[in-house]
Amino acid sequence: MMAGMMMAPRIAAAKAQENLSRVDALIARMTIEEKAGQLNLMNDPFRWRPEGINPGDTFDSDQAQTAADIRAGRIGALFNGVGAASTRYVQDMAVKESRLGIPLLFAADIVHGLKTTFPVPLGEAASWDLDLAERTARAAAVEGGAAGVHQTYAPMVDVARDQRWGRVVEGAGEDVLLNNLFAIARTRGFQGDDLTHWSSLVATPKHFAAYGAAEAGLDYNSTDMSEQMLRSVYLPPFKAAFDAGALSVMSAFNDLNGVPTSGNKWLLTDVLHGEWGFAGFVVSDYTSEQELIAHGYAADGRDAARLALMAGVDMSMKSGLYIKHIPELVQSGDVPVERVDQAVRRVLMTKAALGLFDDPYRGSDVRTERRVTGSREHLDLAREAGRKSIVMLKNEGDLLPLPRTGKRIALIGPFGADKTDVFGPWSVFKDMALAVSLEEGVRAALGDDAHLTVVKGSDVEAPLAGGIEAAVLAAGDADVVLLAIGESSEMSAESKSRTEITIPDAQLALAEAVAATGKPVVVLLRNGRGMELSGAVNGAAAILVTWFLGSQSGNAIADVLFGDHAPTGRLPVSFPYKSGQSPFYYAHKSTGRPSRPTDREFTTKFRGVPNEALYPFGHGLTYAPIRYSAVTVSSPTMTRDDELTVSVTLTNGGERDASEVVQLYIRDRAASITQPVRLLKAFKRVTVPAGASVETSMTLKFADLLFLGGDLTPTVEPGLFDVWLAPSAQSGEPAQFTLV
Ligand code: NOJ
């Protein structure tokens, strides 16, 4: 049941009606405290016993309290409790020992795998491969479902245009279209085609909304933007996920235009339910409703619970404010019981959609868990996803791929032998035993003939005594250096914003010393964001962006290094020249004084820095040079009813077949709301055989030209458009057409 064929879940109308009757009958029997309990999500304190809980085991105070609350119907959902044995045990408490026997909902942060870890979402987005994303999400859901989980806090669909923000790593990068498409693919993968199946997890797109626009890239920071911008850039990926069937959503931490999102009725009710007809429930991000107090929006805990609930937050994560205050808020008349019933209905309808009332354990059992977790099939998929996520930024003199024999290789840097930083952030449930280091991957590829020396040279953020000397010796003895440098997973994650998106100084010093040996260097960059690459790092002959590739990291990198897989990845984020250009993104507006690299004074750029990316969005090379011909359009004009065919010829001047991602961008030259200098509208993977030329065409539709007008409705105006078919957002010459 691989996911390629799957569709959004369809619950037959009759079944939905049956669920509704069942749920409403239950609500009619619930006390106000039991209702508040269904809206109360807490940490699962039982998960530390992976083999489950045995009769006679004693509980610590947290476990004892949680058990008592579950039995009293004061908790409706638990999170990050993973494991078939322990979830079954805890589910028993709810089903057999609480008054109404309502099953618990088990939620977890299954973001890029459970035990088998796939590339971080940003890395996987570099594959530009939606089928792959659906398959890895499916595999993650299979492992999660077998472990008793019902809901995942993923996909993260925040458009992220400021690379200082640590959470760029969790999403699909800076582009709206890419975020939309990955949101759909991942939602489908997680939810599968039958939500009642044990392997289907409710998807929870997050963080609603505009969390990725945090000022200065500082995590949790406020956002203030026009509704135009919000609706054009930050909301579409959520809408795409809901259209694909996502049944839950997480409200965010940030203030949005003066009203924190977790207390924002306009966002969580008017737009979400009113405009979009969202059918699922809203869960707050970890204590975000409580944080309304720190935001200066709520006076105290009672006020925060009231404001969040009335805004549309149905389930409270971790703060305990709902169970504490809802009964009294209803009794005092400050919250109508109808609003509580509505929230409970949304939560219970989700439980019903999952089939929990028919089978609270949903077939999760220890044997299935053992069979599917870390299976050969999943590890093979992790390796495939890993190699498809790698982006080759440069390859001077065709240094790559390396021959398998006859070269002495020095593997230098903090990530050469490392196994802890292959997974990346949000790998809460990873299995360390499944990790393949770079060293192991290279050794496995080279076999017994390997002439490989491994030297750490530096810690990630601090020098290592004697490290540089050892590295220089190893480089001197080698024919080629693999320099494994970059960020640790600690540097690119929640709350890990950085002012400089650079390689840490200690590693830069290592890179300079290694470069001074004159040996050819391949930089293997580990990173969770777009980065500033400078000095010897950017001066290396070859650079591969390897993100955090997950369990099979070392094997996946070796596949590309030695040419078993020619690189196919493309950057989903821009790599600017300098950190200080942040936020830098390709789809920016023009100013009145646009700059080109050769321009001098009084144009838009920082002193001494081109107003461009060093490695632009969409960039990525392969083991054959591809040349683009001039772009042609099927007609110089287009009308509302037309489609335009845009064509280009690709020529492969190399000796290997190439897989090229052709990107279609447009620019609306003059509009009543100014439009980006380029905007991705479509892309397509094209195989260009060695030595051959291939003509390829893409279709531009009228709908592709729409933008949100001043009245916030989709509009388009007649006039001149540029259209590119290009290998990146910063290359190619456009053709023109006029919309008449
Ligand atoms: C806070 C994070 O913002 C969110 O992404 C995550 O799902 C929750 N914590 C739960 O771990």
mmCIF file with all atom_site columns, N, CA and C in Angstrom, residues 549-608:
data_model
loop_
_atom_site.group_PDB
_atom_site.id
_atom_site.type_symbol
_atom_site.label_atom_id
_atom_site.label_alt_id
_atom_site.label_comp_id
_atom_site.label_asym_id
_atom_site.label_entity_id
_atom_site.label_seq_id
_atom_site.pdbx_PDB_ins_code
_atom_site.Cartn_x
_atom_site.Cartn_y
_atom_site.Cartn_z
_atom_site.occupancy
_atom_site.B_iso_or_equiv
_atom_site.pdbx_formal_charge
_atom_site.auth_seq_id
_atom_site.auth_comp_id
_atom_site.auth_asym_id
_atom_site.auth_atom_id
_atom_site.pdbx_PDB_model_num
ATOM 1   N N  . LEU A 1 549 ? 20.308 14.087 6.718   1.00 0.00 ? 549 LEU A N  1
ATOM 2   C CA . LEU A 1 549 ? 19.641 13.163 5.795   1.00 0.00 ? 549 LEU A CA 1
ATOM 3   C C  . LEU A 1 549 ? 18.982 11.972 6.479   1.00 0.00 ? 549 LEU A C  1
ATOM 4   N N  . GLY A 1 550 ? 19.156 11.841 7.808   1.00 0.00 ? 550 GLY A N  1
ATOM 5   C CA . GLY A 1 550 ? 18.456 10.770 8.498   1.00 0.00 ? 550 GLY A CA 1
ATOM 6   C C  . GLY A 1 550 ? 19.267 9.495  8.608   1.00 0.00 ? 550 GLY A C  1
ATOM 7   N N  . SER A 1 551 ? 18.546 8.407  8.906   1.00 0.00 ? 551 SER A N  1
ATOM 8   C CA . SER A 1 551 ? 19.187 7.129  9.256   1.00 0.00 ? 551 SER A CA 1
ATOM 9   C C  . SER A 1 551 ? 20.241 6.692  8.242   1.00 0.00 ? 551 SER A C  1
ATOM 10  N N  . GLN A 1 552 ? 19.965 6.884  6.964   1.00 0.00 ? 552 GLN A N  1
ATOM 11  C CA . GLN A 1 552 ? 20.843 6.350  5.917   1.00 0.00 ? 552 GLN A CA 1
ATOM 12  C C  . GLN A 1 552 ? 21.795 7.408  5.367   1.00 0.00 ? 552 GLN A C  1
ATOM 13  N N  . SER A 1 553 ? 22.025 8.435  6.143   1.00 0.00 ? 553 SER A N  1
ATOM 14  C CA . SER A 1 553 ? 22.800 9.576  5.680   1.00 0.00 ? 553 SER A CA 1
ATOM 15  C C  . SER A 1 553 ? 24.103 9.189  4.969   1.00 0.00 ? 553 SER A C  1
ATOM 16  N N  . GLY A 1 554 ? 24.939 8.414  5.628   1.00 0.00 ? 554 GLY A N  1
ATOM 17  C CA . GLY A 1 554 ? 26.263 8.081  5.070   1.00 0.00 ? 554 GLY A CA 1
ATOM 18  C C  . GLY A 1 554 ? 26.158 7.337  3.751   1.00 0.00 ? 554 GLY A C  1
ATOM 19  N N  . ASN A 1 555 ? 25.235 6.392  3.677   1.00 0.00 ? 555 ASN A N  1
ATOM 20  C CA . ASN A 1 555 ? 25.073 5.645  2.420   1.00 0.00 ? 555 ASN A CA 1
ATOM 21  C C  . ASN A 1 555 ? 24.563 6.548  1.302   1.00 0.00 ? 555 ASN A C  1
ATOM 22  N N  . ALA A 1 556 ? 23.635 7.432  1.663   1.00 0.00 ? 556 ALA A N  1
ATOM 23  C CA . ALA A 1 556 ? 23.053 8.311  0.643   1.00 0.00 ? 556 ALA A CA 1
ATOM 24  C C  . ALA A 1 556 ? 24.121 9.245  0.071   1.00 0.00 ? 556 ALA A C  1
ATOM 25  N N  . ILE A 1 557 ? 24.967 9.789  0.947   1.00 0.00 ? 557 ILE A N  1
ATOM 26  C CA . ILE A 1 557 ? 26.024 10.696 0.468   1.00 0.00 ? 557 ILE A CA 1
ATOM 27  C C  . ILE A 1 557 ? 27.027 9.926  -0.391  1.00 0.00 ? 557 ILE A C  1
ATOM 28  N N  . ALA A 1 558 ? 27.360 8.715  0.038   1.00 0.00 ? 558 ALA A N  1
ATOM 29  C CA . ALA A 1 558 ? 28.305 7.901  -0.749  1.00 0.00 ? 558 ALA A CA 1
ATOM 30  C C  . ALA A 1 558 ? 27.717 7.584  -2.125  1.00 0.00 ? 558 ALA A C  1
ATOM 31  N N  . ASP A 1 559 ? 26.422 7.364  -2.199  1.00 0.00 ? 559 ASP A N  1
ATOM 32  C CA . ASP A 1 559 ? 25.787 7.091  -3.500  1.00 0.00 ? 559 ASP A CA 1
ATOM 33  C C  . ASP A 1 559 ? 26.072 8.217  -4.489  1.00 0.00 ? 559 ASP A C  1
ATOM 34  N N  . VAL A 1 560 ? 26.041 9.458  -3.980  1.00 0.00 ? 560 VAL A N  1
ATOM 35  C CA . VAL A 1 560 ? 26.272 10.608 -4.861  1.00 0.00 ? 560 VAL A CA 1
ATOM 36  C C  . VAL A 1 560 ? 27.777 10.807 -5.105  1.00 0.00 ? 560 VAL A C  1
ATOM 37  N N  . LEU A 1 561 ? 28.561 10.680 -4.031  1.00 0.00 ? 561 LEU A N  1
ATOM 38  C CA . LEU A 1 561 ? 30.010 10.905 -4.157  1.00 0.00 ? 561 LEU A CA 1
ATOM 39  C C  . LEU A 1 561 ? 30.645 10.015 -5.211  1.00 0.00 ? 561 LEU A C  1
ATOM 40  N N  . PHE A 1 562 ? 30.237 8.745  -5.218  1.00 0.00 ? 562 PHE A N  1
ATOM 41  C CA . PHE A 1 562 ? 30.898 7.796  -6.125  1.00 0.00 ? 562 PHE A CA 1
ATOM 42  C C  . PHE A 1 562 ? 30.079 7.529  -7.383  1.00 0.00 ? 562 PHE A C  1
ATOM 43  N N  . GLY A 1 563 ? 29.038 8.338  -7.567  1.00 0.00 ? 563 GLY A N  1
ATOM 44  C CA . GLY A 1 563 ? 28.365 8.345  -8.859  1.00 0.00 ? 563 GLY A CA 1
ATOM 45  C C  . GLY A 1 563 ? 27.291 7.293  -9.076  1.00 0.00 ? 563 GLY A C  1
ATOM 46  N N  . ASP A 1 564 ? 26.920 6.541  -8.033  1.00 0.00 ? 564 ASP A N  1
ATOM 47  C CA . ASP A 1 564 ? 25.795 5.610  -8.224  1.00 0.00 ? 564 ASP A CA 1
ATOM 48  C C  . ASP A 1 564 ? 24.508 6.378  -8.480  1.00 0.00 ? 564 ASP A C  1
ATOM 49  N N  . HIS A 1 565 ? 24.474 7.586  -7.956  1.00 0.00 ? 565 HIS A N  1
ATOM 50  C CA . HIS A 1 565 ? 23.320 8.461  -8.186  1.00 0.00 ? 565 HIS A CA 1
ATOM 51  C C  . HIS A 1 565 ? 23.872 9.833  -8.542  1.00 0.00 ? 565 HIS A C  1
ATOM 52  N N  . ALA A 1 566 ? 23.531 10.334 -9.718  1.00 0.00 ? 566 ALA A N  1
ATOM 53  C CA . ALA A 1 566 ? 23.951 11.702 -10.084 1.00 0.00 ? 566 ALA A CA 1
ATOM 54  C C  . ALA A 1 566 ? 23.044 12.671 -9.343  1.00 0.00 ? 566 ALA A C  1
ATOM 55  N N  . PRO A 1 567 ? 23.596 13.758 -8.793  1.00 0.00 ? 567 PRO A N  1
ATOM 56  C CA . PRO A 1 567 ? 22.767 14.658 -7.981  1.00 0.00 ? 567 PRO A CA 1
ATOM 57  C C  . PRO A 1 567 ? 21.555 15.184 -8.751  1.00 0.00 ? 567 PRO A C  1
ATOM 58  N N  . THR A 1 568 ? 20.422 15.212 -8.069  1.00 0.00 ? 568 THR A N  1
ATOM 59  C CA . THR A 1 568 ? 19.182 15.669 -8.703  1.00 0.00 ? 568 THR A CA 1
ATOM 60  C C  . THR A 1 568 ? 18.490 16.757 -7.890  1.00 0.00 ? 568 THR A C  1
ATOM 61  N N  . GLY A 1 569 ? 19.052 17.120 -6.719  1.00 0.00 ? 569 GLY A N  1
ATOM 62  C CA . GLY A 1 569 ? 18.370 18.062 -5.831  1.00 0.00 ? 569 GLY A CA 1
ATOM 63  C C  . GLY A 1 569 ? 18.520 19.508 -6.280  1.00 0.00 ? 569 GLY A C  1
ATOM 64  N N  . ARG A 1 570 ? 17.604 20.339 -5.841  1.00 0.00 ? 570 ARG A N  1
ATOM 65  C CA . ARG A 1 570 ? 17.580 21.778 -6.141  1.00 0.00 ? 570 ARG A CA 1
ATOM 66  C C  . ARG A 1 570 ? 17.301 22.540 -4.855  1.00 0.00 ? 570 ARG A C  1
ATOM 67  N N  . LEU A 1 571 ? 17.920 23.680 -4.691  1.00 0.00 ? 571 LEU A N  1
ATOM 68  C CA . LEU A 1 571 ? 17.749 24.426 -3.443  1.00 0.00 ? 571 LEU A CA 1
ATOM 69  C C  . LEU A 1 571 ? 16.305 24.897 -3.258  1.00 0.00 ? 571 LEU A C  1
ATOM 70  N N  . PRO A 1 572 ? 15.700 24.607 -2.091  1.00 0.00 ? 572 PRO A N  1
ATOM 71  C CA . PRO A 1 572 ? 14.378 25.161 -1.791  1.00 0.00 ? 572 PRO A CA 1
ATOM 72  C C  . PRO A 1 572 ? 14.481 26.484 -1.035  1.00 0.00 ? 572 PRO A C  1
ATOM 73  N N  . VAL A 1 573 ? 15.709 26.922 -0.783  1.00 0.00 ? 573 VAL A N  1
ATOM 74  C CA . VAL A 1 573 ? 15.966 28.215 -0.132  1.00 0.00 ? 573 VAL A CA 1
ATOM 75  C C  . VAL A 1 573 ? 17.181 28.842 -0.813  1.00 0.00 ? 573 VAL A C  1
ATOM 76  N N  . SER A 1 574 ? 17.243 30.163 -0.792  1.00 0.00 ? 574 SER A N  1
ATOM 77  C CA . SER A 1 574 ? 18.389 30.868 -1.362  1.00 0.00 ? 574 SER A CA 1
ATOM 78  C C  . SER A 1 574 ? 19.561 30.824 -0.388  1.00 0.00 ? 574 SER A C  1
ATOM 79  N N  . PHE A 1 575 ? 20.768 30.750 -0.939  1.00 0.00 ? 575 PHE A N  1
ATOM 80  C CA . PHE A 1 575 ? 21.987 30.937 -0.145  1.00 0.00 ? 575 PHE A CA 1
ATOM 81  C C  . PHE A 1 575 ? 22.507 32.338 -0.494  1.00 0.00 ? 575 PHE A C  1
ATOM 82  N N  . PRO A 1 576 ? 22.305 33.322 0.381   1.00 0.00 ? 576 PRO A N  1
ATOM 83  C CA . PRO A 1 576 ? 22.740 34.679 0.042   1.00 0.00 ? 576 PRO A CA 1
ATOM 84  C C  . PRO A 1 576 ? 24.264 34.791 0.133   1.00 0.00 ? 576 PRO A C  1
ATOM 85  N N  . TYR A 1 577 ? 24.799 35.896 -0.371  1.00 0.00 ? 577 TYR A N  1
ATOM 86  C CA . TYR A 1 577 ? 26.237 36.131 -0.199  1.00 0.00 ? 577 TYR A CA 1
ATOM 87  C C  . TYR A 1 577 ? 26.580 36.346 1.268   1.00 0.00 ? 577 TYR A C  1
ATOM 88  N N  . LYS A 1 578 ? 25.735 37.128 1.935   1.00 0.00 ? 578 LYS A N  1
ATOM 89  C CA . LYS A 1 578 ? 26.044 37.532 3.306   1.00 0.00 ? 578 LYS A CA 1
ATOM 90  C C  . LYS A 1 578 ? 24.814 37.369 4.197   1.00 0.00 ? 578 LYS A C  1
ATOM 91  N N  . SER A 1 579 ? 25.068 37.012 5.458   1.00 0.00 ? 579 SER A N  1
ATOM 92  C CA . SER A 1 579 ? 23.974 36.882 6.434   1.00 0.00 ? 579 SER A CA 1
ATOM 93  C C  . SER A 1 579 ? 23.130 38.147 6.488   1.00 0.00 ? 579 SER A C  1
ATOM 94  N N  . GLY A 1 580 ? 23.820 39.288 6.364   1.00 0.00 ? 580 GLY A N  1
ATOM 95  C CA . GLY A 1 580 ? 23.135 40.564 6.518   1.00 0.00 ? 580 GLY A CA 1
ATOM 96  C C  . GLY A 1 580 ? 22.115 40.859 5.434   1.00 0.00 ? 580 GLY A C  1
ATOM 97  N N  . GLN A 1 581 ? 22.088 40.057 4.387   1.00 0.00 ? 581 GLN A N  1
ATOM 98  C CA . GLN A 1 581 ? 21.037 40.224 3.365   1.00 0.00 ? 581 GLN A CA 1
ATOM 99  C C  . GLN A 1 581 ? 19.697 39.676 3.843   1.00 0.00 ? 581 GLN A C  1
ATOM 100 N N  . SER A 1 582 ? 19.713 38.949 4.960   1.00 0.00 ? 582 SER A N  1
ATOM 101 C CA . SER A 1 582 ? 18.483 38.307 5.441   1.00 0.00 ? 582 SER A CA 1
ATOM 102 C C  . SER A 1 582 ? 17.444 39.345 5.827   1.00 0.00 ? 582 SER A C  1
ATOM 103 N N  . PRO A 1 583 ? 16.158 39.143 5.571   1.00 0.00 ? 583 PRO A N  1
ATOM 104 C CA . PRO A 1 583 ? 15.625 38.000 4.831   1.00 0.00 ? 583 PRO A CA 1
ATOM 105 C C  . PRO A 1 583 ? 15.849 38.152 3.330   1.00 0.00 ? 583 PRO A C  1
ATOM 106 N N  . PHE A 1 584 ? 16.472 37.137 2.740   1.00 0.00 ? 584 PHE A N  1
ATOM 107 C CA . PHE A 1 584 ? 16.669 37.144 1.298   1.00 0.00 ? 584 PHE A CA 1
ATOM 108 C C  . PHE A 1 584 ? 15.836 36.036 0.682   1.00 0.00 ? 584 PHE A C  1
ATOM 109 N N  . TYR A 1 585 ? 15.008 36.361 -0.290  1.00 0.00 ? 585 TYR A N  1
ATOM 110 C CA . TYR A 1 585 ? 14.237 35.346 -1.001  1.00 0.00 ? 585 TYR A CA 1
ATOM 111 C C  . TYR A 1 585 ? 14.046 35.815 -2.429  1.00 0.00 ? 585 TYR A C  1
ATOM 112 N N  . TYR A 1 586 ? 13.951 34.834 -3.320  1.00 0.00 ? 586 TYR A N  1
ATOM 113 C CA . TYR A 1 586 ? 13.984 35.202 -4.745  1.00 0.00 ? 586 TYR A CA 1
ATOM 114 C C  . TYR A 1 586 ? 12.737 35.972 -5.168  1.00 0.00 ? 586 TYR A C  1
ATOM 115 N N  . ALA A 1 587 ? 11.588 35.656 -4.554  1.00 0.00 ? 587 ALA A N  1
ATOM 116 C CA . ALA A 1 587 ? 10.316 36.226 -5.024  1.00 0.00 ? 587 ALA A CA 1
ATOM 117 C C  . ALA A 1 587 ? 10.035 37.561 -4.337  1.00 0.00 ? 587 ALA A C  1
ATOM 118 N N  . HIS A 1 588 ? 11.065 38.384 -4.245  1.00 0.00 ? 588 HIS A N  1
ATOM 119 C CA . HIS A 1 588 ? 10.871 39.681 -3.612  1.00 0.00 ? 588 HIS A CA 1
ATOM 120 C C  . HIS A 1 588 ? 10.268 40.661 -4.604  1.00 0.00 ? 588 HIS A C  1
ATOM 121 N N  . LYS A 1 589 ? 9.808  41.772 -4.093  1.00 0.00 ? 589 LYS A N  1
ATOM 122 C CA . LYS A 1 589 ? 9.322  42.828 -4.969  1.00 0.00 ? 589 LYS A CA 1
ATOM 123 C C  . LYS A 1 589 ? 10.519 43.590 -5.518  1.00 0.00 ? 589 LYS A C  1
ATOM 124 N N  . SER A 1 590 ? 10.291 44.262 -6.609  1.00 0.00 ? 590 SER A N  1
ATOM 125 C CA . SER A 1 590 ? 11.310 45.180 -7.089  1.00 0.00 ? 590 SER A CA 1
ATOM 126 C C  . SER A 1 590 ? 11.196 46.461 -6.263  1.00 0.00 ? 590 SER A C  1
ATOM 127 N N  . THR A 1 591 ? 12.265 47.200 -6.164  1.00 0.00 ? 591 THR A N  1
ATOM 128 C CA . THR A 1 591 ? 12.133 48.552 -5.624  1.00 0.00 ? 591 THR A CA 1
ATOM 129 C C  . THR A 1 591 ? 12.039 49.498 -6.813  1.00 0.00 ? 591 THR A C  1
ATOM 130 N N  . GLY A 1 592 ? 11.982 50.775 -6.524  1.00 0.00 ? 592 GLY A N  1
ATOM 131 C CA . GLY A 1 592 ? 12.045 51.761 -7.605  1.00 0.00 ? 592 GLY A CA 1
ATOM 132 C C  . GLY A 1 592 ? 13.440 51.866 -8.186  1.00 0.00 ? 592 GLY A C  1
ATOM 133 N N  . ARG A 1 593 ? 14.391 51.286 -7.470  1.00 0.00 ? 593 ARG A N  1
ATOM 134 C CA . ARG A 1 593 ? 15.780 51.366 -7.933  1.00 0.00 ? 593 ARG A CA 1
ATOM 135 C C  . ARG A 1 593 ? 16.435 49.989 -7.890  1.00 0.00 ? 593 ARG A C  1
ATOM 136 N N  . PRO A 1 594 ? 15.957 49.117 -8.764  1.00 0.00 ? 594 PRO A N  1
ATOM 137 C CA . PRO A 1 594 ? 16.508 47.763 -8.726  1.00 0.00 ? 594 PRO A CA 1
ATOM 138 C C  . PRO A 1 594 ? 17.997 47.758 -9.036  1.00 0.00 ? 594 PRO A C  1
ATOM 139 N N  . SER A 1 595 ? 18.676 46.780 -8.502  1.00 0.00 ? 595 SER A N  1
ATOM 140 C CA . SER A 1 595 ? 20.125 46.723 -8.662  1.00 0.00 ? 595 SER A CA 1
ATOM 141 C C  . SER A 1 595 ? 20.525 45.507 -9.478  1.00 0.00 ? 595 SER A C  1
ATOM 142 N N  . ARG A 1 596 ? 21.596 45.658 -10.218 1.00 0.00 ? 596 ARG A N  1
ATOM 143 C CA . ARG A 1 596 ? 22.254 44.502 -10.824 1.00 0.00 ? 596 ARG A CA 1
ATOM 144 C C  . ARG A 1 596 ? 23.655 44.486 -10.241 1.00 0.00 ? 596 ARG A C  1
ATOM 145 N N  . PRO A 1 597 ? 24.348 43.376 -10.316 1.00 0.00 ? 597 PRO A N  1
ATOM 146 C CA . PRO A 1 597 ? 25.647 43.299 -9.641  1.00 0.00 ? 597 PRO A CA 1
ATOM 147 C C  . PRO A 1 597 ? 26.597 44.410 -10.062 1.00 0.00 ? 597 PRO A C  1
ATOM 148 N N  . THR A 1 598 ? 26.475 44.883 -11.303 1.00 0.00 ? 598 THR A N  1
ATOM 149 C CA . THR A 1 598 ? 27.420 45.885 -11.794 1.00 0.00 ? 598 THR A CA 1
ATOM 150 C C  . THR A 1 598 ? 27.015 47.313 -11.424 1.00 0.00 ? 598 THR A C  1
ATOM 151 N N  . ASP A 1 599 ? 25.791 47.482 -10.936 1.00 0.00 ? 599 ASP A N  1
ATOM 152 C CA . ASP A 1 599 ? 25.346 48.835 -10.609 1.00 0.00 ? 599 ASP A CA 1
ATOM 153 C C  . ASP A 1 599 ? 26.182 49.431 -9.493  1.00 0.00 ? 599 ASP A C  1
ATOM 154 N N  . ARG A 1 600 ? 26.209 50.773 -9.484  1.00 0.00 ? 600 ARG A N  1
ATOM 155 C CA . ARG A 1 600 ? 27.022 51.394 -8.431  1.00 0.00 ? 600 ARG A CA 1
ATOM 156 C C  . ARG A 1 600 ? 26.131 51.979 -7.346  1.00 0.00 ? 600 ARG A C  1
ATOM 157 N N  . GLU A 1 601 ? 26.207 53.326 -7.198  1.00 0.00 ? 601 GLU A N  1
ATOM 158 C CA . GLU A 1 601 ? 25.522 53.972 -6.075  1.00 0.00 ? 601 GLU A CA 1
ATOM 159 C C  . GLU A 1 601 ? 24.023 54.128 -6.321  1.00 0.00 ? 601 GLU A C  1
ATOM 160 N N  . PHE A 1 602 ? 23.333 54.395 -5.255  1.00 0.00 ? 602 PHE A N  1
ATOM 161 C CA . PHE A 1 602 ? 21.922 54.782 -5.294  1.00 0.00 ? 602 PHE A CA 1
ATOM 162 C C  . PHE A 1 602 ? 21.011 53.748 -5.961  1.00 0.00 ? 602 PHE A C  1
ATOM 163 N N  . THR A 1 603 ? 21.364 52.470 -5.821  1.00 0.00 ? 603 THR A N  1
ATOM 164 C CA . THR A 1 603 ? 20.438 51.402 -6.193  1.00 0.00 ? 603 THR A CA 1
ATOM 165 C C  . THR A 1 603 ? 20.318 50.471 -4.996  1.00 0.00 ? 603 THR A C  1
ATOM 166 N N  . THR A 1 604 ? 19.381 49.531 -5.101  1.00 0.00 ? 604 THR A N  1
ATOM 167 C CA . THR A 1 604 ? 19.045 48.708 -3.941  1.00 0.00 ? 604 THR A CA 1
ATOM 168 C C  . THR A 1 604 ? 20.064 47.601 -3.710  1.00 0.00 ? 604 THR A C  1
ATOM 169 N N  . LYS A 1 605 ? 21.002 47.841 -2.848  1.00 0.00 ? 605 LYS A N  1
ATOM 170 C CA . LYS A 1 605 ? 21.923 46.777 -2.446  1.00 0.00 ? 605 LYS A CA 1
ATOM 171 C C  . LYS A 1 605 ? 22.718 47.239 -1.231  1.00 0.00 ? 605 LYS A C  1
ATOM 172 N N  . PHE A 1 606 ? 23.258 46.266 -0.516  1.00 0.00 ? 606 PHE A N  1
ATOM 173 C CA . PHE A 1 606 ? 24.136 46.599 0.592   1.00 0.00 ? 606 PHE A CA 1
ATOM 174 C C  . PHE A 1 606 ? 25.518 46.929 0.042   1.00 0.00 ? 606 PHE A C  1
ATOM 175 N N  . ARG A 1 607 ? 26.266 47.718 0.747   1.00 0.00 ? 607 ARG A N  1
ATOM 176 C CA . ARG A 1 607 ? 27.602 48.115 0.271   1.00 0.00 ? 607 ARG A CA 1
ATOM 177 C C  . ARG A 1 607 ? 28.466 46.882 0.025   1.00 0.00 ? 607 ARG A C  1
ATOM 178 N N  . GLY A 1 608 ? 28.986 46.793 -1.163  1.00 0.00 ? 608 GLY A N  1
ATOM 179 C CA . GLY A 1 608 ? 29.953 45.737 -1.455  1.00 0.00 ? 608 GLY A CA 1
ATOM 180 C C  . GLY A 1 608 ? 29.360 44.351 -1.660  1.00 0.00 ? 608 GLY A C  1
#
